[in-house]
């Protein structure tokens, strides 16, 4: 049995190209504008605007690096194969250090854990809650041995293949488990493969997953069982929630830092203008 990761949908591939052109272009413009202005209008009080050159340069670096990883991922797709005796996989991920090639015998598998991974999230800012949030999920399997885990991220368009893999593990008598916690968010780097392995190795994080052939109903049953077993409050404890709290703080401080930076630049310009 083989699973080959699909390319991203055409809409999002076009969006990546459009986003790269716009964001890198805006960063270049931000870096170049002060230089052009000072060249044609060389007065001392414009010197503080050179800080925008550094900000624009950093933006060019950051956005170029981000989209470079996205385009690299579009050229490299994960592939997994399971035979009667072994399982092999080559995993490519957006996150640094998450790409890996693995192989181990079926007999070494201790358990399989199924959990929902976040494909993408469009939602209001943590500081300005305007708009309607939308979250897209896709199933992820953690095939766990004693010391490691092979993680297969299935595409939303490949739920039939996901069902086939779950069914195969079920027929082989390999223990199946489930957690409703969001442990992986594509590109967000909310947790590492090792951190997920350690979390899913703890009994207090998972519940048995009973496969009946109806994955939607089976997942709903497992999610209800998890909440009844471990409690609704513990569902909020995880890398996704921690990441979101951290991002909220970063955005708030960035907002105040931006205001302070604008104030310093304007103040410096006025001070230099008054002295010259």
CSV table of C-alpha atoms in Angstrom, one decimal, residues 97-189:
chain,number,residue,atom,x,y,z
A,97,UNK,CA,14.4,19.8,10.8
A,98,UNK,CA,11.1,18.0,10.2
A,99,UNK,CA,12.0,16.4,6.9
A,100,UNK,CA,13.1,12.8,7.5
A,101,UNK,CA,13.5,9.4,5.8
A,102,UNK,CA,12.4,6.4,7.9
A,103,UNK,CA,12.0,2.6,7.7
A,104,UNK,CA,11.1,0.0,10.3
A,105,UNK,CA,9.4,-3.4,10.5
A,106,UNK,CA,5.7,-3.6,11.1
A,107,UNK,CA,6.4,-5.7,14.2
A,108,UNK,CA,8.1,-2.6,15.8
A,109,UNK,CA,4.9,-0.6,15.7
A,110,UNK,CA,3.5,-0.2,19.2
A,111,UNK,CA,0.5,2.0,18.4
A,112,UNK,CA,-1.2,4.3,15.9
A,113,UNK,CA,-2.5,7.7,16.9
A,114,UNK,CA,-5.0,9.6,14.8
A,115,UNK,CA,-5.4,13.4,15.4
A,116,UNK,CA,-6.6,16.4,13.4
A,117,UNK,CA,-3.9,18.7,11.8
A,118,UNK,CA,-4.6,22.2,10.8
A,119,UNK,CA,-4.1,22.8,7.1
A,120,UNK,CA,-4.7,26.6,7.2
A,121,UNK,CA,-6.4,29.1,9.4
A,122,UNK,CA,-8.0,32.4,8.4
A,123,UNK,CA,-9.3,34.3,11.4
A,124,UNK,CA,-9.4,37.7,13.0
A,125,UNK,CA,-6.3,39.1,14.7
A,126,UNK,CA,-6.0,38.2,18.4
A,127,UNK,CA,-6.0,41.9,19.1
A,128,UNK,CA,-8.7,43.1,16.6
A,129,UNK,CA,-11.5,40.5,16.5
A,130,UNK,CA,-13.3,41.5,13.3
A,131,UNK,CA,-14.4,38.9,10.8
A,132,UNK,CA,-15.4,35.2,10.8
A,133,UNK,CA,-12.7,32.6,11.6
A,134,UNK,CA,-12.4,29.5,9.4
A,135,UNK,CA,-10.2,26.5,10.1
A,136,UNK,CA,-9.5,23.6,7.7
A,137,UNK,CA,-8.4,20.3,9.1
A,138,UNK,CA,-6.9,17.1,7.7
A,139,UNK,CA,-6.2,13.8,9.3
A,140,UNK,CA,-2.7,12.9,10.5
A,141,UNK,CA,-1.4,9.5,11.6
A,142,UNK,CA,1.4,9.0,14.0
A,143,UNK,CA,2.8,5.5,13.5
A,144,UNK,CA,4.7,5.0,16.8
A,145,UNK,CA,7.5,2.6,17.7
A,146,UNK,CA,9.2,2.5,21.0
A,147,UNK,CA,11.6,5.3,20.2
A,148,UNK,CA,10.3,7.2,17.2
A,149,UNK,CA,7.2,8.0,15.1
A,150,UNK,CA,6.5,8.2,11.4
A,151,UNK,CA,3.9,10.9,10.7
A,152,UNK,CA,1.6,10.8,7.6
A,153,UNK,CA,-0.3,13.9,6.8
A,154,UNK,CA,-3.2,13.0,4.5
A,155,UNK,CA,-4.7,15.5,2.1
A,156,UNK,CA,-8.3,16.4,2.5
A,157,UNK,CA,-8.9,15.0,-1.0
A,158,UNK,CA,-7.5,11.6,0.1
A,159,UNK,CA,-9.8,10.5,2.9
A,160,UNK,CA,-10.4,7.2,1.1
A,161,UNK,CA,-6.6,6.5,1.3
A,162,UNK,CA,-6.7,7.5,5.0
A,163,UNK,CA,-9.5,5.0,5.6
A,164,UNK,CA,-7.5,2.3,3.8
A,165,UNK,CA,-4.5,2.9,6.0
A,166,UNK,CA,-6.6,2.9,9.2
A,167,UNK,CA,-8.4,-0.2,8.1
A,168,UNK,CA,-5.1,-2.0,7.4
A,169,UNK,CA,-3.6,-1.2,10.8
A,170,UNK,CA,-6.9,-2.3,12.4
A,171,UNK,CA,-6.9,-5.7,10.6
A,172,UNK,CA,-3.3,-6.3,11.7
A,173,UNK,CA,-4.4,-5.8,15.3
A,174,UNK,CA,-2.2,-2.8,15.9
A,175,UNK,CA,-3.7,-0.7,18.8
A,176,UNK,CA,-5.4,2.5,17.5
A,177,UNK,CA,-5.8,5.7,19.6
A,178,UNK,CA,-7.1,9.2,19.1
A,179,UNK,CA,-6.6,12.7,20.5
A,180,UNK,CA,-8.7,15.7,19.5
A,181,UNK,CA,-5.8,18.1,20.3
A,182,UNK,CA,-4.4,20.2,17.5
A,183,UNK,CA,-0.7,19.2,17.5
A,184,UNK,CA,0.4,20.1,14.0
A,185,UNK,CA,-0.3,23.3,12.0
A,186,UNK,CA,1.2,23.3,8.5
A,187,UNK,CA,4.0,25.8,8.4
A,188,UNK,CA,3.4,27.3,11.9
A,189,UNK,CA,6.0,25.2,13.7
